[in-house]
Coordinates of C-alpha atoms in Angstrom, one line a residue:
M1 CA 96.3 90.2 45.6
K2 CA 98.4 87.1 45.7
T3 CA 98.4 86.8 41.9
Q4 CA 99.7 90.5 41.7
L5 CA 102.7 89.3 44.4
K6 CA 103.6 86.5 41.4
Q7 CA 103.7 89.2 38.7
T8 CA 106.3 91.6 40.0
E9 CA 109.8 90.7 40.3
L10 CA 112.2 93.4 42.1
H11 CA 115.2 91.1 43.3
V12 CA 116.7 88.9 40.8
H13 CA 120.3 88.5 39.3
A14 CA 120.4 88.3 35.7
G15 CA 122.8 85.1 35.5
G16 CA 121.1 83.5 38.4
C17 CA 118.0 83.0 36.1
L18 CA 119.6 80.6 34.0
T19 CA 118.8 76.7 34.6
A20 CA 121.0 73.8 33.8
Q21 CA 119.2 73.2 30.6
D22 CA 119.8 76.9 29.5
M23 CA 123.6 76.4 30.4
M24 CA 123.7 73.3 28.5
E25 CA 122.2 74.7 25.4
L26 CA 124.7 78.0 25.6
G27 CA 127.6 75.7 26.1
Q28 CA 127.2 73.9 23.0
N29 CA 128.1 77.0 21.0
I30 CA 131.4 77.6 22.3
D31 CA 134.9 76.0 21.9
H32 CA 135.5 74.5 25.4
A33 CA 139.1 74.1 24.7
K34 CA 139.9 77.7 24.4
V35 CA 138.1 78.4 27.8
D36 CA 140.7 78.3 31.1
W37 CA 138.3 76.3 33.2
Q38 CA 141.3 75.8 35.9
P39 CA 140.2 78.5 38.1
T40 CA 136.9 77.1 38.6
I41 CA 137.8 73.5 38.8
D42 CA 140.3 74.4 41.7
Q43 CA 137.6 76.6 43.4
Y44 CA 135.4 73.4 43.3
Q45 CA 137.6 71.2 44.8
A46 CA 138.9 73.7 47.6
V47 CA 135.3 74.8 48.7
L48 CA 133.0 71.9 47.9
G49 CA 135.6 69.1 47.9
Q50 CA 134.4 67.9 44.5
T51 CA 136.1 67.4 41.0
I52 CA 134.3 69.0 38.2
D53 CA 135.0 68.2 34.4
P54 CA 133.3 71.2 32.6
I55 CA 134.3 69.9 29.2
S56 CA 132.9 66.4 29.6
L57 CA 129.6 67.7 31.1
F58 CA 128.9 69.8 27.8
K59 CA 130.5 67.4 25.5
E60 CA 128.6 64.5 26.9
Q61 CA 125.4 66.7 27.4
N62 CA 125.3 65.5 30.8
L63 CA 122.3 67.5 32.0
Q64 CA 122.1 65.8 35.5
G65 CA 125.8 66.3 35.9
L66 CA 125.3 70.1 35.4
Q67 CA 122.6 70.3 37.5
D68 CA 124.4 68.8 40.4
A69 CA 127.1 71.3 39.5
I70 CA 124.9 74.7 39.8
I71 CA 121.9 74.1 41.7
V72 CA 122.3 75.1 45.4
S73 CA 120.6 72.8 47.7
E74 CA 120.2 72.3 51.3
A75 CA 123.2 69.8 51.5
D76 CA 125.2 72.9 51.0
G77 CA 124.1 73.8 54.6
G78 CA 123.6 77.5 54.1
D79 CA 127.2 78.2 53.2
F80 CA 127.5 81.4 51.4
E81 CA 131.1 80.3 49.8
K82 CA 129.6 77.1 48.8
F83 CA 126.8 79.3 46.8
Q84 CA 129.3 81.4 45.4
T85 CA 131.4 78.6 44.0
R86 CA 128.3 77.4 42.0
F87 CA 127.3 80.9 40.9
D88 CA 131.0 81.3 39.7
F89 CA 131.0 78.2 37.5
L90 CA 128.0 79.6 35.6
I91 CA 129.8 83.1 35.3
F92 CA 132.7 81.3 33.8
L93 CA 130.5 79.7 31.0
L94 CA 128.7 83.2 30.4
R95 CA 132.1 85.0 30.1
A96 CA 133.1 82.2 27.7
V97 CA 129.9 82.7 25.6
R98 CA 130.4 86.6 25.6
Q99 CA 134.1 86.3 24.6
Q100 CA 133.5 83.9 21.7
T101 CA 130.2 85.2 20.5
G102 CA 130.7 88.9 21.1
S103 CA 127.0 89.1 22.7
Q104 CA 124.9 88.1 25.7
Q105 CA 122.0 88.1 23.6
A106 CA 121.2 84.3 23.9
M107 CA 121.8 84.5 27.5
L108 CA 119.4 87.5 28.0
E109 CA 116.7 86.2 25.9
K110 CA 116.6 82.9 28.0
M111 CA 116.5 85.2 30.9
V112 CA 113.5 87.1 29.8
R113 CA 111.6 84.2 28.3
H114 CA 111.5 82.3 31.5
H115 CA 109.8 85.4 33.3
Q116 CA 107.3 86.1 30.3
S117 CA 106.4 82.4 30.2
Q118 CA 105.4 83.0 34.3
N119 CA 103.3 85.8 33.5
I120 CA 105.6 88.2 35.2
G121 CA 104.8 91.7 34.0
Y122 CA 107.3 93.9 35.8
V123 CA 110.9 92.8 36.6
E124 CA 114.0 94.5 37.5
Y125 CA 117.0 92.8 36.7
R126 CA 120.5 93.3 38.2
C127 CA 124.1 92.2 37.4
L128 CA 127.6 92.5 38.7
Y129 CA 130.4 92.6 36.4
N130 CA 133.9 92.0 37.0
P131 CA 135.0 94.1 39.9
H132 CA 138.5 94.9 38.2
A133 CA 137.0 95.9 34.8
D134 CA 138.2 99.1 32.9
R135 CA 135.8 102.0 32.2
E136 CA 135.2 100.7 28.4
A137 CA 134.4 97.0 29.6
F138 CA 132.2 97.8 32.1
C139 CA 130.1 100.2 30.2
D140 CA 130.0 97.8 27.3
F141 CA 128.7 95.1 29.4
H142 CA 125.9 97.2 31.4
R143 CA 124.9 98.9 28.2
E144 CA 124.1 95.7 26.2
I145 CA 121.9 94.4 29.2
A146 CA 120.3 97.7 29.4
E147 CA 119.6 98.0 25.7
F148 CA 118.3 94.5 25.7
C149 CA 115.7 95.4 28.5
H150 CA 114.9 98.5 26.6
Q151 CA 114.0 96.8 23.6
A152 CA 112.3 93.8 25.5
S153 CA 110.0 96.4 27.0
E154 CA 108.9 98.1 23.7
K155 CA 108.4 94.9 21.7
S156 CA 106.1 93.6 24.4
K157 CA 104.1 97.0 24.5
G158 CA 103.2 97.3 28.0
Y159 CA 102.6 93.5 28.9
F160 CA 106.2 93.1 30.0
V161 CA 108.3 95.8 31.5
A162 CA 111.9 95.2 32.6
G163 CA 114.2 97.9 34.2
Y164 CA 117.9 97.1 35.0
I165 CA 119.7 97.9 38.1
V166 CA 123.6 98.0 37.6
S167 CA 125.4 96.3 40.4
L168 CA 128.5 98.3 41.5
P169 CA 131.7 96.5 43.4
R170 CA 131.5 97.8 46.9
D171 CA 135.1 98.8 47.0
R172 CA 135.0 100.7 43.7
A173 CA 131.6 102.3 44.2
L174 CA 132.2 105.9 43.4
T175 CA 134.2 105.0 40.2
C176 CA 131.7 102.9 38.7
Y177 CA 128.9 104.9 39.6
R178 CA 130.6 107.7 37.5
W179 CA 131.0 105.5 34.5
V180 CA 127.2 104.6 34.9
H181 CA 126.5 108.4 35.0
E182 CA 128.4 108.9 32.0
M183 CA 127.0 106.0 30.0
L184 CA 123.7 107.4 30.8
E185 CA 124.5 111.0 29.5
T186 CA 125.8 109.4 26.2
H187 CA 122.7 107.2 25.9
P188 CA 119.8 109.2 27.3
H189 CA 117.2 106.8 26.2
L190 CA 118.6 104.3 28.6
R191 CA 117.4 106.4 31.4
E192 CA 114.0 104.9 31.8
T193 CA 115.5 101.4 31.7
V194 CA 118.2 101.8 34.1
V195 CA 116.4 102.6 37.1
G196 CA 118.8 102.0 40.0
L197 CA 122.2 100.9 41.5
D198 CA 123.1 98.0 43.8
F199 CA 125.6 96.5 46.1
C200 CA 125.9 92.8 46.2
G201 CA 128.3 89.9 46.7
H202 CA 130.1 89.5 50.1
E203 CA 129.7 91.8 52.7
Q204 CA 132.7 91.2 54.8
G205 CA 135.1 94.0 54.9
H206 CA 132.6 96.4 53.3
P207 CA 130.8 98.2 55.9
P208 CA 128.0 100.6 54.6
R209 CA 129.7 103.5 56.0
N210 CA 132.4 103.4 53.4
L211 CA 129.7 104.2 50.7
A212 CA 128.9 107.5 52.2
P213 CA 131.3 109.5 49.4
F214 CA 129.1 107.5 46.9
F215 CA 125.9 108.4 48.4
S216 CA 126.9 112.2 48.7
V217 CA 127.6 112.3 45.2
L218 CA 124.6 110.6 44.0
R219 CA 122.2 112.8 46.0
K220 CA 124.0 115.9 44.1
D221 CA 123.6 114.3 40.6
N222 CA 119.9 113.2 41.4
Q223 CA 119.1 116.8 42.3
K224 CA 120.2 117.8 39.1
T225 CA 118.0 115.3 37.2
L226 CA 114.8 115.4 39.0
G227 CA 112.5 112.8 37.7
Q228 CA 115.4 110.6 36.3
S229 CA 117.0 110.0 39.6
L230 CA 118.9 106.6 40.2
R231 CA 118.0 105.1 43.4
V232 CA 120.0 102.3 45.4
V233 CA 119.0 99.1 46.4
C234 CA 121.8 97.2 48.7
H235 CA 122.3 93.6 49.8
V236 CA 122.9 94.1 53.5
G237 CA 122.5 91.5 56.7
E238 CA 122.6 88.5 54.5
S239 CA 125.7 86.7 55.5
F240 CA 127.3 88.2 58.7
F241 CA 129.2 85.6 60.6
H242 CA 132.2 87.9 60.5
Q243 CA 130.6 90.3 63.1
S244 CA 128.5 90.8 66.3
L245 CA 124.9 90.5 66.0
E246 CA 124.5 94.3 67.2
S247 CA 126.7 95.2 64.3
A248 CA 124.9 93.5 61.6
V249 CA 121.5 94.9 62.7
R250 CA 123.6 98.4 62.8
W251 CA 124.6 97.8 59.2
C252 CA 121.2 97.3 57.8
H253 CA 120.1 100.4 59.8
E254 CA 123.3 102.3 58.3
A255 CA 122.6 101.3 54.8
A256 CA 119.0 102.9 54.8
I257 CA 120.1 106.1 56.5
L258 CA 122.7 106.5 53.9
G259 CA 119.9 106.3 51.6
S260 CA 119.1 102.6 50.4
Q261 CA 115.4 102.5 49.3
R262 CA 115.4 98.7 49.4
L263 CA 117.5 96.2 51.4
G264 CA 118.4 92.7 50.0
H265 CA 117.6 90.2 52.5
A266 CA 118.5 91.9 55.6
I267 CA 117.7 88.8 57.7
A268 CA 119.8 90.4 60.5
L269 CA 116.6 92.4 61.1
G270 CA 114.3 89.2 61.6
L271 CA 116.3 86.4 62.6
D272 CA 115.8 85.7 66.4
P273 CA 119.2 86.0 68.0
A274 CA 119.3 82.9 69.9
V275 CA 118.8 81.3 66.9
A276 CA 121.4 83.2 65.0
V277 CA 124.1 82.4 67.7
D278 CA 123.2 78.6 67.6
R279 CA 123.8 78.4 63.7
R280 CA 127.6 77.7 64.3
N281 CA 130.0 77.1 67.2
H282 CA 131.0 80.7 68.8
A283 CA 129.0 82.3 66.0
H284 CA 129.0 86.3 65.7
E285 CA 131.3 86.3 69.4
R286 CA 134.2 87.7 67.5
E287 CA 134.5 91.1 65.2
T288 CA 137.3 93.5 64.8
V289 CA 138.5 96.4 67.0
A290 CA 137.4 98.7 64.0
E291 CA 134.1 97.0 64.0
R292 CA 133.5 97.2 67.5
L293 CA 134.4 101.0 67.5
D294 CA 131.9 101.8 64.9
Q295 CA 129.3 100.0 67.1
I296 CA 130.4 102.2 70.1
A297 CA 129.9 105.3 67.9
Y298 CA 126.6 104.1 66.8
D299 CA 125.2 103.4 70.1
L300 CA 126.6 106.7 71.5
Q301 CA 124.6 108.4 68.6
H302 CA 121.4 106.4 69.1
A303 CA 121.5 106.2 73.0
K304 CA 118.5 108.1 73.5
A305 CA 116.1 106.6 70.8
L306 CA 117.3 102.9 71.7
Y307 CA 116.6 103.9 75.3
E308 CA 112.8 104.1 74.1
Y309 CA 113.1 100.6 73.4
D310 CA 114.3 99.4 76.4
V311 CA 117.9 98.9 75.1
R312 CA 120.6 99.9 77.8
V313 CA 123.5 102.3 76.7
D314 CA 126.1 102.6 79.2
E315 CA 127.6 105.9 77.7
S316 CA 130.3 106.1 80.2
A317 CA 131.5 102.5 79.9
L318 CA 131.3 103.0 76.3
L319 CA 133.5 106.2 76.3
G320 CA 135.9 104.2 78.7
E321 CA 136.2 101.4 76.0
R322 CA 136.7 103.5 73.3
A323 CA 139.6 105.4 74.8
E324 CA 141.1 101.9 75.3
R325 CA 140.6 100.6 72.0
I326 CA 141.4 103.4 69.9
G327 CA 145.2 102.6 70.3
Q328 CA 144.8 98.8 69.3
P329 CA 145.3 97.6 65.9
M330 CA 142.2 97.8 64.1
N331 CA 142.3 94.2 62.7
D332 CA 142.9 92.8 66.0
P333 CA 139.8 90.7 67.3
V334 CA 137.2 91.6 69.8
V335 CA 135.5 88.7 71.5
R336 CA 132.1 89.0 73.7
L337 CA 130.2 86.3 74.6
Y338 CA 126.5 85.9 74.6
D339 CA 124.0 85.3 77.4
P340 CA 120.3 85.7 77.6
T341 CA 120.1 89.4 78.7
R342 CA 122.2 90.6 75.9
L343 CA 120.1 88.3 73.3
A344 CA 117.0 90.1 74.5
Q345 CA 118.8 93.5 74.0
I346 CA 119.4 92.8 70.4
K347 CA 116.0 91.8 69.7
R348 CA 114.9 95.2 70.9
R349 CA 117.4 96.9 68.8
Q350 CA 115.8 94.9 65.6
D351 CA 112.6 96.5 66.9
Y352 CA 114.1 99.9 66.7
V353 CA 115.4 99.5 63.2
L354 CA 112.7 97.9 62.0
D355 CA 110.4 100.8 63.0
D356 CA 112.8 103.3 61.7
L357 CA 112.8 101.5 58.1
A358 CA 109.2 101.6 58.2
S359 CA 108.9 105.4 59.2
R360 CA 111.4 106.0 56.2
G361 CA 109.5 103.9 53.7
V362 CA 112.6 101.6 53.3
V363 CA 111.6 98.0 51.9
I364 CA 113.1 94.5 52.5
E365 CA 113.5 92.4 49.7
I366 CA 112.8 88.8 51.2
C367 CA 113.7 85.6 49.3
P368 CA 112.8 82.5 51.3
T369 CA 114.6 80.0 49.4
S370 CA 117.8 81.8 49.0
N371 CA 117.8 82.5 52.9
F372 CA 117.5 78.7 53.6
R373 CA 120.3 77.7 51.1
M374 CA 122.9 80.4 51.4
S375 CA 122.1 82.3 54.9
E376 CA 122.1 79.1 57.1
V377 CA 118.4 79.8 58.3
R378 CA 117.8 76.1 59.1
S379 CA 113.9 75.9 59.6
T380 CA 110.7 77.1 58.4
A381 CA 109.9 78.3 62.0
D382 CA 113.2 79.9 62.1
H383 CA 112.8 82.1 59.1
P384 CA 113.0 85.7 59.5
I385 CA 109.9 86.3 57.5
H386 CA 107.8 85.7 60.6
R387 CA 109.2 88.4 62.6
L388 CA 109.4 90.8 59.9
L389 CA 105.6 90.2 59.0
Q390 CA 104.7 91.2 62.4
S391 CA 106.6 94.3 62.1
K392 CA 105.5 97.5 60.2
V393 CA 108.5 97.3 57.6
N394 CA 107.6 97.1 53.9
L395 CA 108.2 93.8 52.3
V396 CA 108.3 92.0 49.1
V397 CA 109.0 88.5 48.2
C398 CA 111.5 87.8 45.3
A399 CA 113.2 85.0 44.0
D400 CA 117.0 85.9 43.8
D401 CA 118.7 83.4 41.8
P402 CA 115.7 81.1 40.4
G403 CA 118.0 79.0 38.1
L404 CA 120.5 78.2 41.0
F405 CA 117.8 77.6 43.7
D406 CA 115.5 75.8 41.1
T407 CA 112.5 77.7 42.2
T408 CA 110.3 80.4 40.7
L409 CA 108.7 83.8 41.7
A410 CA 105.5 81.9 42.3
D411 CA 107.2 79.2 44.2
E412 CA 108.5 82.1 46.9
V413 CA 105.0 83.4 47.2
D414 CA 103.3 80.3 47.6
W415 CA 105.8 79.2 50.3
V416 CA 105.1 82.6 52.2
Y417 CA 101.3 81.8 52.0
R418 CA 101.9 78.3 53.2
H419 CA 104.0 79.2 56.1
S420 CA 103.5 82.5 57.5
G421 CA 100.6 81.5 59.7
I422 CA 98.5 84.5 58.5
D423 CA 95.1 84.2 57.1
A424 CA 95.6 84.4 53.4
E425 CA 93.3 87.7 53.1
D426 CA 95.1 89.3 56.1
L427 CA 98.4 88.3 54.4
S428 CA 97.6 90.0 51.1
Q429 CA 96.6 93.1 52.9
R430 CA 100.0 93.4 54.7
L431 CA 102.1 92.6 51.7
G432 CA 100.2 95.0 49.4
D433 CA 100.8 95.2 45.6
P434 CA 104.8 95.0 45.1
R435 CA 104.4 97.3 42.1
R436 CA 104.5 100.3 44.4
F437 CA 107.8 99.6 45.4
R438 CA 109.6 99.5 41.8
L439 CA 112.2 102.0 40.9
M440 CA 110.8 102.9 37.5
S441 CA 109.0 105.7 38.0
Q442 CA 107.9 106.0 34.5
L443 CA 105.3 103.7 34.9
P444 CA 101.6 104.8 35.7
P445 CA 101.0 105.3 39.3
V446 CA 99.6 102.1 41.4
E447 CA 95.9 103.1 42.4

């Protein structure tokens, strides 16, 4: 069973598969003088406090320097902005390659070759394009990747199957989804490859409830194309310092209730509340009035169910608070401090949501190295996977951005086996075969 866990990759970003060596090789094929590197140079200086000279790195074939530029390490202190800065540098290069060569072929070949060499038989790639792109550019970008995955699967004759998940910008979800829908209408052969939709990147400012119109339209469309429906995976509960712990837990629950089949990371459901608030000074003490009102509405709606988990919901007090806050500016801060009683209550909220996710069949995609290096999980003992394994929720181990984290899916699986504290046979039984969580329904059923 451990071997099976290493052969199915369900959460990996296409660009994030590239290593520094891959980037160096891709960088030799472009005219660097035609690339406006200034935005990424400025970003590096502002976020990382470092000076970077991309042209010199490629001209001098400075592989070590390139590795230092893109590898997200423990030295970054679990800062999501630092991760994004390194990833954006990679994106600058890939965009330049595509613009100057007219294709992503070289990048995609490296991406697939890595997984084939690791004996991975099934993978679901995902990729986010420029959130401000127009329809033609958006569809051309995603169609090229989907076509490549389709052809790679056909060429391997069953030994390697690649599905593609289109990542949608959170603030243009419905518009971009309609473009995907139209693309598949025009290219129906891609329906067997484009298996789902994803939301990734920054969570702040993008509560799951904003996706309700998108999910409503998707459900109606899926009813018309039974057997070829698109499913949703969603990054949530990954980096959530902009909100209270109650709200972070709620966001994970709301994403599932709306219809997400798998949740990316969702460490807000497994990270011990006392550990979470200790990661930064005044962590999670502040959120907006709008966020607090959403939490009040959630608590009132789920009061009965929460009570069964010994979570106290003072409905009278919440109604009074809501009446006071409705007239306040929605972006004003609300500050609420933590004490042992509140932290214990949050832990019970996690139990409630984990149990509900288990009953819905929702899956959490856990990516250990990624959680350490960009979500401020500080130690092995603190990793949320321990809590998640103790629950009944479905889990799958993934690598996220193996090129940027200098890891592989096998490394991630081995880490779980070394540090879970669970007997290997029992752990294999707990995790099961990850192929049962795939989105590609055309494959033979898992026995």
